[in-house]
Amino acid sequence: MSIKKEDTQTLAKLGLNTAQAKVYLALVKMGPAKVQDISRISEVARPDVYRTIAQLQELGFVEKIVSAPVMFKA
């Protein structure tokens, strides 16, 4: 399961940065997921995923699922 460059570029044209686009697309493809899995699929470093998810939450693209472990969904 990989992220297509053209999909990332499309979201970048709509105002997301590259990391935001990759993380969002990973969540869309995977459904609810842990940060570790999001990092692996999106190829964005784990610390950057945390920061990017916070940004996407502010924009309304991502929801936090309160569970153990914490998960996120698009």
C-alpha angles and dihedrals in degrees: 000000000000137000115247115230092223091056090052091049092051092055090045089057087054091056108271120122120236096264092048091050093049094048093046093048091048090054092047091052097042103034116214109007146166121250091250091058093043089053093050096049097039094043089226116135113259096244089051091050091059091051093044094049090054089053092048090049090055089051091049096244097113135044126203116229110209104224140112105295100025112245134192134211136193 
